[in-house]
Short mmCIF file of C-alpha atoms in Angstrom, two decimals:
data_model
loop_
_atom_site.label_atom_id
_atom_site.label_comp_id
_atom_site.label_asym_id
_atom_site.label_seq_id
_atom_site.Cartn_x
_atom_site.Cartn_y
_atom_site.Cartn_z
CA MET F 702 -12.83 29.56 7.83
CA THR F 703 -12.40 26.56 5.51
CA ARG F 704 -15.37 24.30 4.89
CA ILE F 705 -14.58 20.59 4.58
CA HIS F 706 -17.15 18.42 2.80
CA ILE F 707 -17.75 15.05 4.49
CA SER F 708 -19.13 12.22 2.37
CA GLU F 709 -20.54 9.39 4.48
CA VAL F 710 -19.83 6.07 2.77
CA GLY F 711 -20.93 3.66 5.49
CA PRO F 712 -24.22 2.57 3.89
CA ARG F 713 -22.19 1.43 0.88
CA ASP F 714 -18.57 0.71 1.80
CA GLY F 715 -19.44 -0.25 5.35
CA LEU F 716 -22.35 -2.57 4.72
CA GLN F 717 -20.88 -4.27 1.64
CA SER F 718 -18.16 -5.72 3.86
CA ILE F 719 -20.55 -7.30 6.36
CA GLY F 720 -21.95 -10.76 5.78
CA ARG F 721 -25.37 -9.90 7.17
CA VAL F 722 -27.84 -7.78 5.23
CA ALA F 723 -29.03 -4.73 7.16
CA PRO F 724 -32.84 -4.21 7.04
CA LEU F 725 -34.01 -1.59 4.57
CA GLU F 726 -35.80 0.41 7.26
CA ALA F 727 -32.65 0.53 9.39
CA LYS F 728 -30.70 1.87 6.41
CA LYS F 729 -33.34 4.54 5.86
CA ALA F 730 -33.21 5.50 9.53
CA TRP F 731 -29.42 5.71 9.36
CA ILE F 732 -29.46 7.94 6.30
CA ALA F 733 -32.20 10.21 7.69
CA ALA F 734 -30.46 10.57 11.05
CA GLU F 735 -27.08 11.46 9.51
CA ALA F 736 -28.71 13.98 7.22
CA ALA F 737 -30.48 15.50 10.25
CA ALA F 738 -27.08 15.76 11.96
CA GLY F 739 -25.88 17.88 9.03
CA VAL F 740 -23.94 15.35 6.94
CA PRO F 741 -24.15 16.90 3.45
CA GLU F 742 -23.52 13.82 1.27
CA ILE F 743 -24.20 10.13 1.74
CA GLU F 744 -23.19 7.25 -0.52
CA VAL F 745 -26.33 5.19 -0.02
CA GLY F 746 -25.29 2.04 -1.91
CA SER F 747 -23.92 0.60 -5.13
CA PHE F 748 -25.51 -0.65 -8.33
CA VAL F 749 -23.81 -4.03 -8.49
CA PRO F 750 -25.53 -7.32 -9.27
CA PRO F 751 -27.40 -8.53 -6.12
CA SER F 752 -25.94 -11.99 -6.73
CA LEU F 753 -22.49 -10.54 -5.97
CA LEU F 754 -23.42 -8.19 -3.13
CA PRO F 755 -26.91 -8.93 -1.76
CA GLN F 756 -26.24 -6.19 0.84
CA MET F 757 -26.71 -3.63 -1.98
CA ALA F 758 -29.88 -5.07 -3.56
CA ASP F 759 -32.08 -2.22 -2.25
CA THR F 760 -29.94 0.68 -3.51
CA ALA F 761 -32.58 2.02 -5.92
CA GLU F 762 -35.08 2.20 -3.05
CA LEU F 763 -32.53 4.02 -0.91
CA VAL F 764 -31.80 6.55 -3.65
CA ALA F 765 -35.53 7.29 -3.99
CA PHE F 766 -35.82 7.69 -0.20
CA ALA F 767 -32.74 9.86 0.17
CA ARG F 768 -33.72 12.13 -2.70
CA GLN F 769 -36.66 13.26 -0.55
CA ILE F 770 -34.31 14.65 2.11
CA GLU F 771 -33.82 18.34 1.49
CA GLY F 772 -30.23 19.46 1.08
CA LEU F 773 -28.72 15.96 0.97
CA ALA F 774 -26.48 15.00 -1.95
CA VAL F 775 -27.24 11.38 -2.86
CA ALA F 776 -24.20 9.41 -4.08
CA VAL F 777 -23.77 5.85 -5.32
CA LEU F 778 -20.99 3.61 -6.57
CA VAL F 779 -21.26 2.14 -10.07
CA PRO F 780 -18.93 -0.61 -11.34
CA ASN F 781 -19.70 -0.22 -15.05
CA LEU F 782 -21.98 1.31 -17.69
CA LYS F 783 -24.92 -0.88 -16.76
CA GLY F 784 -24.62 0.23 -13.15
CA ALA F 785 -24.48 3.87 -14.28
CA GLU F 786 -27.66 3.40 -16.33
CA ARG F 787 -29.42 2.01 -13.24
CA ALA F 788 -28.07 4.82 -11.07
CA ILE F 789 -29.33 7.50 -13.45
CA ALA F 790 -32.73 5.82 -13.73
CA ALA F 791 -32.96 5.78 -9.93
CA GLY F 792 -32.10 9.48 -9.68
CA ALA F 793 -28.64 9.43 -8.12
CA GLN F 794 -26.99 12.86 -8.02
CA LYS F 795 -23.41 11.62 -7.89
CA MET F 796 -21.81 8.48 -9.32
CA SER F 797 -18.38 7.17 -8.42
CA LEU F 798 -16.67 4.52 -10.54
CA PRO F 799 -13.81 2.56 -8.90
CA PHE F 800 -10.78 2.41 -11.21
CA SER F 801 -8.06 0.28 -9.63
CA MET F 802 -4.52 1.45 -10.27
CA SER F 803 -3.45 -2.14 -9.62
CA GLU F 804 -4.53 -4.00 -12.74
CA THR F 805 -4.69 -7.28 -10.84
CA HIS F 806 -7.10 -5.73 -8.35
CA SER F 807 -9.12 -4.24 -11.22
CA LEU F 808 -9.56 -7.68 -12.75
CA LYS F 809 -10.72 -9.14 -9.43
CA ASN F 810 -12.91 -6.17 -8.49
CA VAL F 811 -14.69 -5.29 -11.78
CA ARG F 812 -13.26 -7.93 -14.17
CA LYS F 813 -11.71 -5.36 -16.51
CA ASP F 814 -8.13 -4.40 -17.33
CA HIS F 815 -7.00 -0.77 -17.56
CA ALA F 816 -7.79 -0.35 -21.26
CA ALA F 817 -11.31 -1.67 -20.75
CA MET F 818 -11.82 0.65 -17.77
CA ILE F 819 -10.81 3.72 -19.77
CA ALA F 820 -13.35 2.70 -22.41
CA GLU F 821 -15.98 2.23 -19.69
CA ILE F 822 -15.27 5.71 -18.30
CA GLY F 823 -15.76 7.14 -21.77
CA ALA F 824 -19.06 5.31 -22.24
CA ILE F 825 -20.39 6.52 -18.88
CA ALA F 826 -19.26 10.08 -19.62
CA ASP F 827 -21.15 9.94 -22.93
CA LEU F 828 -24.23 8.64 -21.10
CA VAL F 829 -24.06 11.54 -18.64
CA ALA F 830 -23.47 14.11 -21.41
CA ALA F 831 -26.56 12.88 -23.26
CA ARG F 832 -28.77 13.86 -20.32
CA PRO F 833 -30.30 17.35 -20.04
CA GLU F 834 -27.79 19.53 -18.21
CA ALA F 835 -29.97 19.92 -15.12
CA ALA F 836 -30.39 16.13 -14.87
CA ARG F 837 -26.74 15.08 -15.17
CA PRO F 838 -25.25 13.34 -12.14
CA HIS F 839 -21.74 14.32 -11.13
CA PHE F 840 -19.38 11.64 -12.42
CA GLU F 841 -16.24 10.98 -10.39
CA VAL F 842 -13.67 8.24 -10.89
CA GLY F 843 -12.14 6.89 -7.70
CA LEU F 844 -8.52 5.85 -8.29
CA ALA F 845 -8.58 2.74 -6.10
CA THR F 846 -5.43 1.12 -4.68
CA ALA F 847 -3.63 4.35 -5.54
CA PHE F 848 -1.25 3.99 -2.59
CA GLY F 849 -0.62 0.24 -2.72
CA CYS F 850 -2.31 -3.09 -3.30
CA THR F 851 -2.65 -6.22 -1.15
CA ILE F 852 -2.16 -8.31 -4.30
CA GLU F 853 0.55 -6.46 -6.23
CA GLY F 854 2.21 -4.52 -3.42
CA PRO F 855 3.57 -1.05 -4.28
CA VAL F 856 1.82 0.84 -7.09
CA ASP F 857 3.94 3.04 -9.35
CA GLU F 858 3.04 6.70 -8.84
CA ASP F 859 3.83 7.49 -12.47
CA LYS F 860 1.12 5.04 -13.46
CA VAL F 861 -1.38 6.66 -11.08
CA VAL F 862 -0.67 10.08 -12.57
CA ARG F 863 -0.94 8.75 -16.12
CA LEU F 864 -4.24 6.92 -15.45
CA ALA F 865 -5.68 9.93 -13.62
CA ALA F 866 -5.06 12.00 -16.76
CA ALA F 867 -6.56 9.24 -18.92
CA ALA F 868 -9.72 9.20 -16.79
CA ILE F 869 -10.16 12.94 -17.17
CA GLU F 870 -9.44 12.73 -20.89
CA ALA F 871 -12.11 10.03 -21.18
CA GLY F 872 -14.68 12.35 -19.67
CA ALA F 873 -14.70 12.06 -15.86
CA ALA F 874 -15.56 15.33 -14.13
CA GLU F 875 -12.92 14.67 -11.47
CA VAL F 876 -10.91 11.91 -9.83
CA GLY F 877 -10.41 11.00 -6.21
CA LEU F 878 -7.54 9.09 -4.60
CA SER F 879 -8.50 5.96 -2.67
CA ASP F 880 -6.34 4.17 -0.13
CA THR F 881 -8.36 1.00 -0.63
CA THR F 882 -5.91 -1.18 1.25
CA GLY F 883 -4.76 1.11 4.03
CA TYR F 884 -1.18 1.31 2.75
CA ALA F 885 -0.77 5.10 2.59
CA ASN F 886 1.35 7.31 4.81
CA PRO F 887 1.15 11.11 5.11
CA THR F 888 4.29 11.84 3.07
CA GLN F 889 3.03 9.61 0.27
CA VAL F 890 -0.42 11.24 0.37
CA LYS F 891 1.04 14.73 0.07
CA ARG F 892 3.35 13.73 -2.76
CA LEU F 893 0.72 11.92 -4.83
CA VAL F 894 -1.97 14.59 -4.34
CA ARG F 895 0.53 17.21 -5.45
CA ARG F 896 1.59 15.21 -8.51
CA VAL F 897 -1.95 14.38 -9.67
CA LYS F 898 -3.13 17.96 -9.20
CA ALA F 899 -0.17 19.21 -11.21
CA GLU F 900 -1.07 16.84 -14.04
CA ILE F 901 -4.86 17.30 -14.29
CA GLY F 902 -5.50 20.62 -12.55
CA ALA F 903 -6.15 21.43 -8.90
CA ASP F 904 -9.92 21.57 -9.41
CA ARG F 905 -10.03 17.98 -10.76
CA LEU F 906 -8.83 16.34 -7.53
CA ASN F 907 -10.76 17.25 -4.39
CA THR F 908 -11.47 13.94 -2.67
CA LEU F 909 -9.61 11.37 -0.58
CA HIS F 910 -11.07 8.00 0.40
CA LEU F 911 -8.96 6.69 3.26
CA HIS F 912 -8.83 3.57 5.40
CA ASN F 913 -7.49 3.30 8.92
CA THR F 914 -6.19 -0.24 8.54
CA ARG F 915 -2.79 0.63 10.00
CA GLY F 916 -3.84 3.56 12.17
CA LEU F 917 -2.82 6.38 9.79
CA GLY F 918 -6.25 7.38 8.49
CA LEU F 919 -6.56 10.75 10.26
CA ALA F 920 -2.89 11.57 9.71
CA ASN F 921 -3.39 10.93 5.99
CA ALA F 922 -6.54 13.06 5.99
CA LEU F 923 -4.62 15.95 7.53
CA ALA F 924 -1.87 15.53 4.94
CA GLY F 925 -4.49 15.78 2.21
CA LEU F 926 -5.96 18.93 3.71
CA GLU F 927 -2.54 20.53 3.65
CA GLU F 928 -2.44 19.90 -0.11
CA GLY F 929 -5.85 21.46 -0.75
CA ILE F 930 -8.15 18.44 -0.46
CA THR F 931 -11.67 19.63 0.47
CA THR F 932 -13.75 16.41 0.49
CA LEU F 933 -13.12 13.42 2.73
CA ASP F 934 -14.96 10.11 2.70
CA ALA F 935 -15.60 8.45 6.06
CA SER F 936 -17.77 5.74 7.56
CA LEU F 937 -19.78 5.92 10.76
CA GLY F 938 -18.26 3.64 13.34
CA GLY F 939 -15.36 2.86 10.97
CA LEU F 940 -17.34 0.21 9.12
CA GLY F 941 -16.00 -0.87 5.78
CA GLY F 942 -13.39 -2.38 3.56
CA CYS F 943 -13.07 -3.98 0.15
CA PRO F 944 -14.28 -7.57 -0.32
CA PHE F 945 -11.70 -7.99 -3.12
CA ALA F 946 -8.71 -6.66 -1.16
CA PRO F 947 -7.98 -9.09 1.69
CA GLY F 948 -7.24 -7.41 5.00
CA ALA F 949 -8.30 -3.94 3.82
CA SER F 950 -10.58 -3.24 6.75
CA GLY F 951 -11.64 -0.03 8.34
CA ASN F 952 -12.64 3.26 6.75
CA ILE F 953 -11.76 6.32 8.81
CA VAL F 954 -14.36 6.92 11.51
CA THR F 955 -16.74 9.75 10.63
CA GLU F 956 -17.14 10.77 14.25
CA ASP F 957 -13.38 10.99 14.88
CA LEU F 958 -12.81 12.85 11.62
CA VAL F 959 -15.47 15.46 12.35
CA PHE F 960 -14.06 15.95 15.88
CA MET F 961 -10.55 16.50 14.53
CA LEU F 962 -11.70 18.98 11.92
CA GLU F 963 -13.92 20.93 14.30
CA ALA F 964 -11.25 20.99 17.00
CA MET F 965 -8.83 22.45 14.44
CA GLY F 966 -11.27 25.19 13.45
CA TYR F 967 -12.49 23.73 10.17
CA GLU F 968 -16.18 23.97 9.43
CA THR F 969 -18.12 20.78 8.62
CA GLY F 970 -21.73 21.79 9.27
CA ILE F 971 -22.21 18.56 11.23
CA ASP F 972 -23.58 18.42 14.78
CA LEU F 973 -21.17 16.01 16.46
CA GLU F 974 -23.47 15.11 19.36
CA LYS F 975 -26.26 14.17 16.94
CA LEU F 976 -23.84 12.29 14.73
CA MET F 977 -22.67 10.06 17.57
CA GLN F 978 -26.26 9.18 18.43
CA VAL F 979 -26.66 7.59 14.98
CA ARG F 980 -24.44 4.68 16.09
CA ALA F 981 -27.38 3.30 18.07
CA ILE F 982 -29.26 2.66 14.82
CA ILE F 983 -26.44 0.51 13.44
CA ALA F 984 -25.92 -1.27 16.77
CA GLY F 985 -29.63 -2.14 16.86
CA ALA F 986 -29.76 -3.32 13.25
CA LEU F 987 -26.51 -5.32 13.39
CA PRO F 988 -26.08 -6.53 16.96
CA GLY F 989 -22.57 -7.64 17.71
CA GLU F 990 -21.03 -5.86 14.72
CA PRO F 991 -17.89 -4.04 15.93
CA LEU F 992 -18.08 -0.25 15.84
CA TYR F 993 -14.94 1.81 16.16
CA GLY F 994 -14.08 5.36 17.19
CA PHE F 995 -12.13 7.01 19.96
CA VAL F 996 -14.40 10.02 20.39
CA PRO F 997 -17.60 8.03 20.85
CA ASP F 998 -15.84 5.91 23.49
CA ALA F 999 -14.11 8.75 25.33
CA GLY F 1000 -16.73 11.48 24.85
CA LEU F 1001 -16.13 15.10 23.97
CA PRO F 1002 -13.54 16.91 26.09
CA LEU F 1003 -14.70 19.39 28.70
CA GLY F 1004 -15.10 22.83 27.18
CA PHE F 1005 -15.12 21.59 23.59
CA ALA F 1006 -16.80 24.23 21.46
CA GLN F 1007 -17.92 23.21 18.01
CA VAL F 1008 -17.99 25.51 15.02
CA ALA F 1009 -21.64 26.43 14.57
CA ALA F 1010 -23.34 23.61 12.67
#
């Protein structure tokens, strides 16, 4: 039986796209409830300047809170070296740096071109390496807009492969492929996963970050699984998008993803009934905010038997 690792990104990718700021206590309740449902990893926030994203101003407090939850891997997004320094000081166990394959998007998102981003990856890798081995966070580079960009349009796959190799050479532990704009299709996912793995090694690409903007999120996830992907990002209720990629709404819904995997016989370790109950926390904290998901609306089918959580 294959185990698929689910990384919940809603408290970061979901909430950063919402104008309102969710209360700190509601975020804590969300994180605790998902962990209790068996979600193994949660991206609790990002270390960006509060002036840019006030929704993420309490990330250090959330890291400290989440670190107290036994068995939970605590992940954060960092946009640069300064963010990585703050993440390490807070005690984050995993850091993900967004590296846009579209240089135009990179300049809008983190205000750096590709050469500057490679240098930043190297600086963060050196920072991690300087820590005692037991205290080093896992450093992943997310290859954003890998499947297309709302600003530039198509992104050359040769460039994605080349920059993936450059990120590993600069010191990243692994890379992930991100469909930031919801442009990907299953054939494209399979082809690009295969090409990047061939270039950097199968063990250096394990993660897909997918959006359901055009309804292909789960199909793309399945395509990734068929190419050996073992970690999938998702957001409870389908919250999320990129503030610097217009129209790039909708992460894949965690509840729908877990249902698909469990129905297919994959193991996630997540109790689906408990997971769906977490939606009430978000609905209470952000009344009127749309929440998506077919399974929560339709319910579990009669006779559905989940792999033991």
